[in-house]
Coordinates of C-alpha atoms in Angstrom, one line a residue:
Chain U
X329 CA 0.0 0.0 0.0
X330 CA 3.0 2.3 -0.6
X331 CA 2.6 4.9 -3.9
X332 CA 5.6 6.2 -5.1
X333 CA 5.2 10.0 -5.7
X334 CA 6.9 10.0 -8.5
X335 CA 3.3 9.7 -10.7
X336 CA 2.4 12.7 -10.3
X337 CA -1.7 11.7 -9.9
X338 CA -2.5 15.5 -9.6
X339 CA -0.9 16.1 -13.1
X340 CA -3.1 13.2 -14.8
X341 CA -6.2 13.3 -13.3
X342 CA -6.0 17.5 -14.1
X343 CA -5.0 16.7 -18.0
X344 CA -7.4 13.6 -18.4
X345 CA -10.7 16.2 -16.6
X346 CA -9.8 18.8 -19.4
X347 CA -10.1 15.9 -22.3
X348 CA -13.2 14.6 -20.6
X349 CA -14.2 18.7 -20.9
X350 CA -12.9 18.5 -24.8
X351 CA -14.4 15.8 -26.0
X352 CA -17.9 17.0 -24.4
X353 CA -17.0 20.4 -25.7
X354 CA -16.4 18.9 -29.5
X355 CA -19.3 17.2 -29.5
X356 CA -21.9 19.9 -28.2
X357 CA -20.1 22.7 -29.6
X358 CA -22.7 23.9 -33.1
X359 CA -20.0 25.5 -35.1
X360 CA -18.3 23.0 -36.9
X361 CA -15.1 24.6 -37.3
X362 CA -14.4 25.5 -33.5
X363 CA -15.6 21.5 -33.2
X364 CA -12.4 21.0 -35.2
X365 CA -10.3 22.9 -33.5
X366 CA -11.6 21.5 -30.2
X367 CA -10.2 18.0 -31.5
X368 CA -7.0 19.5 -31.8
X369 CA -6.7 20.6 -28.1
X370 CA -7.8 17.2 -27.2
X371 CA -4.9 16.0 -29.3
X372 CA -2.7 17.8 -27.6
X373 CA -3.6 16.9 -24.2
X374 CA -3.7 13.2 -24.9
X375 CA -0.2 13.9 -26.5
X376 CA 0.9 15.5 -22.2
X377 CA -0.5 12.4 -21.2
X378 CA 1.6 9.6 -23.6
X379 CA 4.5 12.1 -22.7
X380 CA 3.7 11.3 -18.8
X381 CA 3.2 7.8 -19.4
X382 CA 6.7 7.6 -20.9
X383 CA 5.5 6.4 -24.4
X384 CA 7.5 9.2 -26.2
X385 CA 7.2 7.3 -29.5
X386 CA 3.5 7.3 -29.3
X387 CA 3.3 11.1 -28.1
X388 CA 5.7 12.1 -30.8
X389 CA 3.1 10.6 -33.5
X390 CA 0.3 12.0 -31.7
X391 CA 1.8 15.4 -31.9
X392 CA 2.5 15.3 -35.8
X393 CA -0.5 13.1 -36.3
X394 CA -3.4 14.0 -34.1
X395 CA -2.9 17.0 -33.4
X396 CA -1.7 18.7 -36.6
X397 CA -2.3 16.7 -40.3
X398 CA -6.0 15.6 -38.2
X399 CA -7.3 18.7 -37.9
X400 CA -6.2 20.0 -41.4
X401 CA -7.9 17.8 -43.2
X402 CA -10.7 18.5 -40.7
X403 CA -11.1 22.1 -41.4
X404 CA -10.4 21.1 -45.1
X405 CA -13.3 19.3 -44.9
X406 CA -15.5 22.0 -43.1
X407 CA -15.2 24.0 -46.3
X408 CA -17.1 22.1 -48.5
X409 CA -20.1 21.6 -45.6
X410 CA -22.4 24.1 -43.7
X411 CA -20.4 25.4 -41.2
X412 CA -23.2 25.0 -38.3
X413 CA -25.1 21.7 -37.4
X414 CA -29.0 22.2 -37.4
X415 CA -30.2 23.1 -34.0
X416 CA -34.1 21.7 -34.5
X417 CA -33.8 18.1 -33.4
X418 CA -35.2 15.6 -34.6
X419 CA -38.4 14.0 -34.0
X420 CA -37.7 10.2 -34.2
X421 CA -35.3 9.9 -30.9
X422 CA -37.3 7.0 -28.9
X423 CA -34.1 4.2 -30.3
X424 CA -31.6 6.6 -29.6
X425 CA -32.7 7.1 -26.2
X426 CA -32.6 3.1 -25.8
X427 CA -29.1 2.6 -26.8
X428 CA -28.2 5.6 -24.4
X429 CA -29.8 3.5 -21.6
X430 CA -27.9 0.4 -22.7
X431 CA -24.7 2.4 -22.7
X432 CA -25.2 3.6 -20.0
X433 CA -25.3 0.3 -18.2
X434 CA -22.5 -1.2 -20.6
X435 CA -20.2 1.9 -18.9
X436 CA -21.5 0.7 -15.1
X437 CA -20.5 -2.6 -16.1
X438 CA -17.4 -1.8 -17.1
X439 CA -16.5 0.3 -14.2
X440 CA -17.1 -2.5 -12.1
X441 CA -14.6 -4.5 -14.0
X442 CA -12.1 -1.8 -13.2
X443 CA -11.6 -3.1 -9.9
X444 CA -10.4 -7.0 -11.4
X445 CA -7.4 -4.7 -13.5
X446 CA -4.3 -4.4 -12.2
X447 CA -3.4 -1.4 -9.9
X448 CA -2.2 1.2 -12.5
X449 CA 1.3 1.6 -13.0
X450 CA 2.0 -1.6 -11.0
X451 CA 5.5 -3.4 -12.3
X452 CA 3.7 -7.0 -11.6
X453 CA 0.9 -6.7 -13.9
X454 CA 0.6 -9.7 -16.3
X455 CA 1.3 -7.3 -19.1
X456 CA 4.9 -6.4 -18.2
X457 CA 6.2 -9.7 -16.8
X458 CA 5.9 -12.1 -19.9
X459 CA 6.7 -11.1 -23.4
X460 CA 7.7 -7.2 -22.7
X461 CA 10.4 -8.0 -20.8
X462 CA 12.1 -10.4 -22.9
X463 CA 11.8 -7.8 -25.8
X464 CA 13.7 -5.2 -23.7
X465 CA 16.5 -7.7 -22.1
X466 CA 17.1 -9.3 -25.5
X467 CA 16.2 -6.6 -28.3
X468 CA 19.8 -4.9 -27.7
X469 CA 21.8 -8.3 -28.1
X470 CA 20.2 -9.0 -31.0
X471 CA 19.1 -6.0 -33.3
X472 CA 22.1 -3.5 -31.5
X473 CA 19.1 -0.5 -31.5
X474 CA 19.0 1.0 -28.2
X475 CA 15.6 2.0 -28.6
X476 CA 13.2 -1.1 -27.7
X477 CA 10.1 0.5 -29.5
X478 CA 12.0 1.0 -32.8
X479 CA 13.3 -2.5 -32.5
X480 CA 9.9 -4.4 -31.7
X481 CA 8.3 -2.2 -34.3
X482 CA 10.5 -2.8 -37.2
X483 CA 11.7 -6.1 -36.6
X484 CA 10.3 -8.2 -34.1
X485 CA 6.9 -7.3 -35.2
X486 CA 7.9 -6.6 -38.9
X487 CA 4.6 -8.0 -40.6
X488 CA 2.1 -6.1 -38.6
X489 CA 4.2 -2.5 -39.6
X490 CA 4.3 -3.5 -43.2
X491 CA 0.8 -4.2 -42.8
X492 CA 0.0 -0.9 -41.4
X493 CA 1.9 1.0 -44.4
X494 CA -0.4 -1.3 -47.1
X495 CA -3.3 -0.1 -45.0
X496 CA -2.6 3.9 -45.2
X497 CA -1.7 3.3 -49.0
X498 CA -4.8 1.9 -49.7
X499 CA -6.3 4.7 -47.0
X500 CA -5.2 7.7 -49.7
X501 CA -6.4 5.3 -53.1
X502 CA -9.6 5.1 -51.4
X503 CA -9.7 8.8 -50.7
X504 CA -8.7 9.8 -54.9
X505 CA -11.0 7.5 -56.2
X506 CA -14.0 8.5 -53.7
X507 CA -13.1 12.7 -54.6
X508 CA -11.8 12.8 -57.8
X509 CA -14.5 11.7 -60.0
X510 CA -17.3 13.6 -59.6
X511 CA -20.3 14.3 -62.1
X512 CA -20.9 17.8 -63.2
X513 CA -23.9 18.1 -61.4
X514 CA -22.0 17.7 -58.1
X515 CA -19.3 20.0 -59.0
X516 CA -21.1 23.4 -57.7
X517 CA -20.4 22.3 -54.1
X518 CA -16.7 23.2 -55.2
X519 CA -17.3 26.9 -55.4
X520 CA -18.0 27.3 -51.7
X521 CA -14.6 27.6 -51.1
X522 CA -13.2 30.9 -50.0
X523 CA -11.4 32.9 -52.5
X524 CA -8.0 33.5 -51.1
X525 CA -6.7 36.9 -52.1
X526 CA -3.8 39.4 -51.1
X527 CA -0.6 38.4 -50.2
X528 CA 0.0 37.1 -46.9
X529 CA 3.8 38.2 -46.3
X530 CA 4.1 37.4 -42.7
X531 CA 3.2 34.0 -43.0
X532 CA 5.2 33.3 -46.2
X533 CA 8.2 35.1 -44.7
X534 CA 7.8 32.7 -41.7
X535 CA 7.1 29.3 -44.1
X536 CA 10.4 29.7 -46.0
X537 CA 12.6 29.9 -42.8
X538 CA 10.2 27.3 -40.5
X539 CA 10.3 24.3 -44.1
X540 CA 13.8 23.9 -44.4
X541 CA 14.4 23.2 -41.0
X542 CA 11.6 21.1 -40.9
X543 CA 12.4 18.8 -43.9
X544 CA 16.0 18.3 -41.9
X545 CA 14.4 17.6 -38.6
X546 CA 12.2 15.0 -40.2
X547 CA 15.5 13.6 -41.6
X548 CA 16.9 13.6 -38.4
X549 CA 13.6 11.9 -36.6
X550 CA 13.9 9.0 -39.3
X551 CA 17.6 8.2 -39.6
X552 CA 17.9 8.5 -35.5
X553 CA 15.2 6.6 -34.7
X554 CA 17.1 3.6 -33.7
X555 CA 18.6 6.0 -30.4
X556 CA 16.1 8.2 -29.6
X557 CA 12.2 8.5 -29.8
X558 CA 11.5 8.4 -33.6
X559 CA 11.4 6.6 -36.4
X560 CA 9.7 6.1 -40.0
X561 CA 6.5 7.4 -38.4
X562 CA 7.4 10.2 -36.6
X563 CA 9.7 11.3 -39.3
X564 CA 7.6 10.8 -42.4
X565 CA 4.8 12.8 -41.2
X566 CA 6.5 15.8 -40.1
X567 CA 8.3 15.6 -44.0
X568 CA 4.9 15.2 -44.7
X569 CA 3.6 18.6 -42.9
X570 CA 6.2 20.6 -44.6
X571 CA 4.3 20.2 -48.1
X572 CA 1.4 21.0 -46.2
X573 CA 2.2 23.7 -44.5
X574 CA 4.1 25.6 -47.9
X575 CA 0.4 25.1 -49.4
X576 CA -1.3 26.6 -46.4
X577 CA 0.6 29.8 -46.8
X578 CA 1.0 29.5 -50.2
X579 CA -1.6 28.2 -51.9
X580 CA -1.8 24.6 -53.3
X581 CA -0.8 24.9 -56.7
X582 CA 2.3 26.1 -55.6
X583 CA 2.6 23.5 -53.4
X584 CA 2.1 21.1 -56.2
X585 CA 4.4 22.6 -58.7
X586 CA 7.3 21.1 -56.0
X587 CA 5.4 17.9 -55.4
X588 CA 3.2 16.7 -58.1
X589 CA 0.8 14.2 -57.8
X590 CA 2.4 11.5 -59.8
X591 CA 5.6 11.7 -57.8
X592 CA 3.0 11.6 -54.3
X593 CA 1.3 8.5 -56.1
X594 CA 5.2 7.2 -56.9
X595 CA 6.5 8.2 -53.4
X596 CA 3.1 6.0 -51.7
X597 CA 3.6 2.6 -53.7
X598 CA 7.5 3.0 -53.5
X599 CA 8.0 3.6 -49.5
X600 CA 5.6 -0.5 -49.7
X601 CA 7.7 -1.5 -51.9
X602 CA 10.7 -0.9 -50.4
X603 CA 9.7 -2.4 -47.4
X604 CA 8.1 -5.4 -49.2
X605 CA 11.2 -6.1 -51.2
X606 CA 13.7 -6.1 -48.4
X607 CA 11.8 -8.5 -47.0
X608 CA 11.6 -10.6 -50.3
X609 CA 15.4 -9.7 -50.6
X610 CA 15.8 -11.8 -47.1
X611 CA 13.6 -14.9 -48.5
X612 CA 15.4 -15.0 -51.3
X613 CA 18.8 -14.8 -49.2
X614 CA 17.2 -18.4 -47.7
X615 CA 16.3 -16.7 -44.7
X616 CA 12.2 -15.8 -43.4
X617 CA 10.7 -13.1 -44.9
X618 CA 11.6 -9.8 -42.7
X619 CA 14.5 -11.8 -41.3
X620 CA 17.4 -9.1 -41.9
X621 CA 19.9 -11.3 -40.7
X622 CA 20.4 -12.8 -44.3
X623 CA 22.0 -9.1 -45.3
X624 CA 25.0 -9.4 -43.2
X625 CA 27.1 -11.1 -45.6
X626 CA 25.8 -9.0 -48.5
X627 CA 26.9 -5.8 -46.3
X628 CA 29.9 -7.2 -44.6
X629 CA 28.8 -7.1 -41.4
X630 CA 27.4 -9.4 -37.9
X631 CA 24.1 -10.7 -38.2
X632 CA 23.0 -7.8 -35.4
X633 CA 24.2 -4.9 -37.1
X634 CA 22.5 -7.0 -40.4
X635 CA 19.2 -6.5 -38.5
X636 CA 19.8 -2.8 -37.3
X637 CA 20.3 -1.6 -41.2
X638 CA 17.3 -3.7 -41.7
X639 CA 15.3 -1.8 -39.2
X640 CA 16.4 1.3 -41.1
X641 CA 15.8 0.2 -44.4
X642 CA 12.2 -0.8 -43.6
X643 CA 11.7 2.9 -41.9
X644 CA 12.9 4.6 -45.1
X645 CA 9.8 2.3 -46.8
X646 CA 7.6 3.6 -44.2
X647 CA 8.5 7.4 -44.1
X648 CA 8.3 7.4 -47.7
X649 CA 4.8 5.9 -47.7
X650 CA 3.5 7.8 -44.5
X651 CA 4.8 11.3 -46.3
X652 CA 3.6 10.7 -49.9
X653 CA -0.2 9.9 -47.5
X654 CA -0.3 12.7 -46.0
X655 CA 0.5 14.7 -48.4
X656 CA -1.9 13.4 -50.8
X657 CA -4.9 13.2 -48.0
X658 CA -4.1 16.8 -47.9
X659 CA -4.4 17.1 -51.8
X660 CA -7.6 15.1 -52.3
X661 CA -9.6 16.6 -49.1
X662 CA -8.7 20.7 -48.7
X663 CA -9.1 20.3 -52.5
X664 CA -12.4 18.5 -52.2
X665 CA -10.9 16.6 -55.3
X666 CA -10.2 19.2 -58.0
X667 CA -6.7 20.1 -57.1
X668 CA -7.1 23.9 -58.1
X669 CA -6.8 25.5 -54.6
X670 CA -7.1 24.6 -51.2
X671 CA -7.3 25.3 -47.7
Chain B
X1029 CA -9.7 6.6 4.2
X1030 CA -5.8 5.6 2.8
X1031 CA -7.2 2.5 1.3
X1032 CA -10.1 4.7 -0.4
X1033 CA -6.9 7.4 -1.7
X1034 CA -5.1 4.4 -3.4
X1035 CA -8.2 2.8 -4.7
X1036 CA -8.7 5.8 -6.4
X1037 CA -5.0 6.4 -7.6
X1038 CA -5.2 3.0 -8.8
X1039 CA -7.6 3.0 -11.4
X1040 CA -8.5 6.7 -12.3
X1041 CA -6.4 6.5 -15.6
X1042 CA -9.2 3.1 -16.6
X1043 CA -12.1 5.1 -15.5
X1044 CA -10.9 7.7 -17.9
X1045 CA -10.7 5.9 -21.0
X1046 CA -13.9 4.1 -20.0
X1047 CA -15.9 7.3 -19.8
X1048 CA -14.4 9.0 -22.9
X1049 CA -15.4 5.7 -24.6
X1050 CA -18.8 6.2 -24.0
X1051 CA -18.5 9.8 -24.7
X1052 CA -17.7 8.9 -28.4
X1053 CA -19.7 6.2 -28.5
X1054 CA -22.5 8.9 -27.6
X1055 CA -21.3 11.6 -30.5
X1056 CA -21.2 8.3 -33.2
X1057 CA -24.7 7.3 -32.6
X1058 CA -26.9 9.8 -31.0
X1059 CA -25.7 13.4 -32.8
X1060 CA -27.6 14.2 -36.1
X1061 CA -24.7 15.7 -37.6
X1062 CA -22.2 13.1 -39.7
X1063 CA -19.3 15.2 -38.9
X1064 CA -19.9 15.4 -34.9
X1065 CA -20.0 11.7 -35.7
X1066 CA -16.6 11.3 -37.1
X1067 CA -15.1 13.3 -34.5
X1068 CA -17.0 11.0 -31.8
X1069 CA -15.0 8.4 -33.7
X1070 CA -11.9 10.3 -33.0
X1071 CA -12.6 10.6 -29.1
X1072 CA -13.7 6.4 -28.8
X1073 CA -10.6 5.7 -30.8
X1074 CA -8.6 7.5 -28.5
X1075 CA -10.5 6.2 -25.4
X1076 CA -9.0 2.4 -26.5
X1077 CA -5.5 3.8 -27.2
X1078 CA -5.1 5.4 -23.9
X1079 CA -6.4 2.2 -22.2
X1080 CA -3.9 0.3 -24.3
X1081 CA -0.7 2.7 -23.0
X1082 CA -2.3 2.7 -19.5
X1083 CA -1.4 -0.8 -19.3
X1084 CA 2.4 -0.5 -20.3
X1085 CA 3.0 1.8 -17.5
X1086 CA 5.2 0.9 -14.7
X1087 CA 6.2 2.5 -11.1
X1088 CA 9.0 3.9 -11.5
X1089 CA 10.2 3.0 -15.1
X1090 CA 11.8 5.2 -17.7
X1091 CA 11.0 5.7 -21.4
X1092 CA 12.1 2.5 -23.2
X1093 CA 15.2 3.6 -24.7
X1094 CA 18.0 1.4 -23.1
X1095 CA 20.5 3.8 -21.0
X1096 CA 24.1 3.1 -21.2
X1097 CA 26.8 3.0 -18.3
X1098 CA 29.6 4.8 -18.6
X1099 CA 31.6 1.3 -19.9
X1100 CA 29.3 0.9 -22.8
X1101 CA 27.1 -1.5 -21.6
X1102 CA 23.3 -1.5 -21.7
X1103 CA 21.5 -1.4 -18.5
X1104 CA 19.3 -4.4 -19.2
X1105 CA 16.6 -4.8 -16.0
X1106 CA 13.4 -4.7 -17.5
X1107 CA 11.4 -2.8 -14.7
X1108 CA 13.6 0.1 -15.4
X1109 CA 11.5 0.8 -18.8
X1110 CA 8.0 1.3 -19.5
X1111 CA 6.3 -1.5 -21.3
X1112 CA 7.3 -0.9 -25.2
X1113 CA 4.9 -3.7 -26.7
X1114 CA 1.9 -1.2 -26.3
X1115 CA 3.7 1.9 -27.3
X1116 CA 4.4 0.1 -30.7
X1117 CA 0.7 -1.3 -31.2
X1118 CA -0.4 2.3 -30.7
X1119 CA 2.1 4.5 -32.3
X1120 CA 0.9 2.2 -35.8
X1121 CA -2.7 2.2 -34.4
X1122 CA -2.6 6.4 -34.7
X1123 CA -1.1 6.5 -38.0
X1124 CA -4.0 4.2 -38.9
X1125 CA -6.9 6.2 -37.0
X1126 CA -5.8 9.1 -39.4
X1127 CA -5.7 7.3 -42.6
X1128 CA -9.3 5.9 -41.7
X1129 CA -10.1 10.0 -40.6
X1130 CA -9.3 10.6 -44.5
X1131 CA -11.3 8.2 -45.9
X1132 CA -14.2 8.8 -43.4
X1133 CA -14.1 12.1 -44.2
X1134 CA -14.1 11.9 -48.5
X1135 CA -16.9 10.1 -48.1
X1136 CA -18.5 12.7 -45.8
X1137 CA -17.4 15.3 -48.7
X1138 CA -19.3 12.6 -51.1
X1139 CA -22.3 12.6 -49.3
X1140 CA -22.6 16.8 -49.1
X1141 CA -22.3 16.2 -53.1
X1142 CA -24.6 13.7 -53.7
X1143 CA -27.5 14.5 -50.9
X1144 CA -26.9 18.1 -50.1
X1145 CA -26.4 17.8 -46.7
X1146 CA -24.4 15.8 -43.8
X1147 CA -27.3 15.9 -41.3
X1148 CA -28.5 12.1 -40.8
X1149 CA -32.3 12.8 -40.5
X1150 CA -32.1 14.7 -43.7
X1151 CA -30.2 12.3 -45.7
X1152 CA -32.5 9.6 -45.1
X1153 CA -35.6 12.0 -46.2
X1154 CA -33.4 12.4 -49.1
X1155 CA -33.3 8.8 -50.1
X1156 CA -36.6 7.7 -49.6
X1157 CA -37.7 10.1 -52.1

């Protein structure tokens, strides 16, 4: 029954009440845009509270993720919709009303169960005795990357991050093919979007010094990944954001005139296959598929430091991928499809 | 009234996730409007990914990047980092939940096209017609 004070409990339970208040506010707020920007803040206070649970990886992502490419492409959105919900509910509510009841009592029930979970932030717990532990004792001995989270995501748990790269490369295929076709009739909604006129100097003066430094701290992210928090992720989104952010004060055609579509398209199957054919470069070696322990004689190096290029290979794939996505969400959904201006 | 204090200290982080769960799971199903709906997504998304972390944590435990003594070797005692096996299932999870935020939302842009308006009620008068 001892707590060790160094949890700060004040500190949590003060961020988590102001995302309770967010996510309330987000919901009930009528002015879809402020709604957007509400989901930002809640971003960012999820982000304190990764950063406090010491998943720095995770809150690093959250930060470029969450907080900033999320609610772009929200508020890219809210252009081509009426701004405000409608207030007049509506009259047909008696099933809604039932499955409030039921979650209601789902929630009750599940609050209960609380008290069968481990104590929070208890070393014991069944989740951090078995596998988690050998990942950390063994993941230096055998992939030489000092940080375990780079390691288990790249290597030890290569198929499921490949995976995740197919899925957000099908995610912006699915987003072209649902915008960029649309009959004439549907074209009108188009013109709702704001002219953008004057110059804005401040903000362009403030874009060409911020982009640069953010294309090499991407860099950085990526190719350090394996020592500090980072990685293909963290690093391909924020290379990502830069394009975004030179349309934002630009506009998006110049934006596009230093990253056209086709080399997007190009960048998004490329970063897969790049992944996908390391791994096939490995079978063919006679090893698994993934296993990067089949390069080492190729490179001229131990089997470990085989896998730890591996690792980086694979997060090259993935930054390319995750960059070229975001960047082409952006494209397709501030553009509601047309590609002739945007946000 | 000790044993009430670290009852409480216990579990808050679980209660929090549970209730922001239901709070999106509120916004998906009972608001009109399909955009409160996507961002009630959002929230429940985020109420299982804090859950997920919560359980990774551990008293006293460092970010899980190994720490080096001054000989070169890697401090190697596992409760001396957080649980990393979560912090990689989520860290993909997010880059996912905004992938499926991009499609979610062209087809919201789809619908404004093709029915005129993102408020449920509406859309359904819409299609009966």
């Amino acid at each position: 029954m001892t707590w060790d004070a160094s949890l700060l409990w004040q500190f949590d339970i003060l961020v988590l009440l102001m995302m309770v208040i967010c996510a309330v506010t987000a919901l009930a707020l009528e002015g879809l845009l402020s709604s957007a920007i509400v989901t930002g803040v809640y971003s960012f206070l999820i982000c304190l509270m990764w950063t406090h649970m010491m998943a720095v990886d995770v809150a690093f992502t959250e930060a470029a993720v969450g907080a900033a490419i999320s609610t772009v492409i929200l508020l890219g959105t809210a252009q081509y919709i009426s701004r405000w919900i409608k207030k007049d509910r509506p009259k047909e509510q008696g099933i809604k009303q039932l499955t409030i009841i039921i979650g209601v009592i789902c929630a009750v029930m599940m609050l209960n169960a609380t008290r069968d979970l481990p104590d929070w932030a208890d070393p014991a717990s069944p989740a951090s005795t078995h596998l988690s532990s050998g990942y950390i004792e063994q993941a230096y001995h055998e992939t030489a990357t000092p940080n375990v989270v780079t390691a288990v995501l790249a290597d030890y748990r290569g198929y499921d991050t490949m995976f995740e790269a197919v899925v957000v490369f099908a995610a912006a295929l699915v987003v072209m093919v649902l915008l960029r076709h649309t009959s004439h009739k549907h074209r009108k909604v188009l013109h709702l979007r704001p002219k953008r006129e004057g110059r804005d100097t401040v903000l362009r003066g403030a874009a060409q010094s911020i982009i640069p430094v953010m294309q090499i701290f991407a860099l950085y992210v990526l190719f350090h990944g394996h020592y500090s928090p980072g990685g293909g992720f963290q690093g391909g989104v924020i290379f990502g954001a830069s394009f975004i952010l030179l349309a934002l004060c630009y506009n998006l055609k110049f934006s596009m005139n230093r990253f056209r579509e086709h080399a997007v398209l190009w960048c998004c199957a490329g970063g897969v296959l790049l992944y996908a054919g390391i791994g096939a470069a490995c079978l063919g070696l006679g090893w698994n598929f993934l296993g990067y322990a089949a390069l080492a004689d190729l490179l001229g190096v131990s089997g470990k430091m085989a896998r730890s290029h591996g690792i980086l290979a694979v997060e090259v794939g993935v930054g390319i991928t995750v960059m070229a996505v975001m960047v082409s969400l952006y494209y397709d959904l501030a553009s509601g499809g047309d590609l002739e201006d945007g946000l | 009234m000790d044993d009430l204090f670290y009852f409480i200290i216990s579990k808050y982080n679980y209660w929090a996730a549970i209730i922001l769960l239901f709070i999106g799971l509120y916004g998906m199903i009972v608001r009109n409007n399909l955009m409160k709906k996507i961002i009630g997504m959002v929230i429940f998304q985020t109420a299982i990914l804090l859950f997920f972390v919560s359980i990774g944590v551990k008293r006293g435990a460092t970010v899980p990047i190994l720490k080096f003594s001054p000989d070169k070797q890697p401090l190697l005692d596992a409760a001396a980092y957080a649980n990393p096996l979560p912090h990689v299932l989520i860290l993909t999870a997010i880059v996912v939940g905004v992938a499926v935020l991009g499609v979610a939302l062209a087809l919201l842009q789809k619908i404004q096209r093709v029915h005129g308006t993102i408020e449920e009620d509406e859309i359904l008068e819409d299609m009966r017609k």
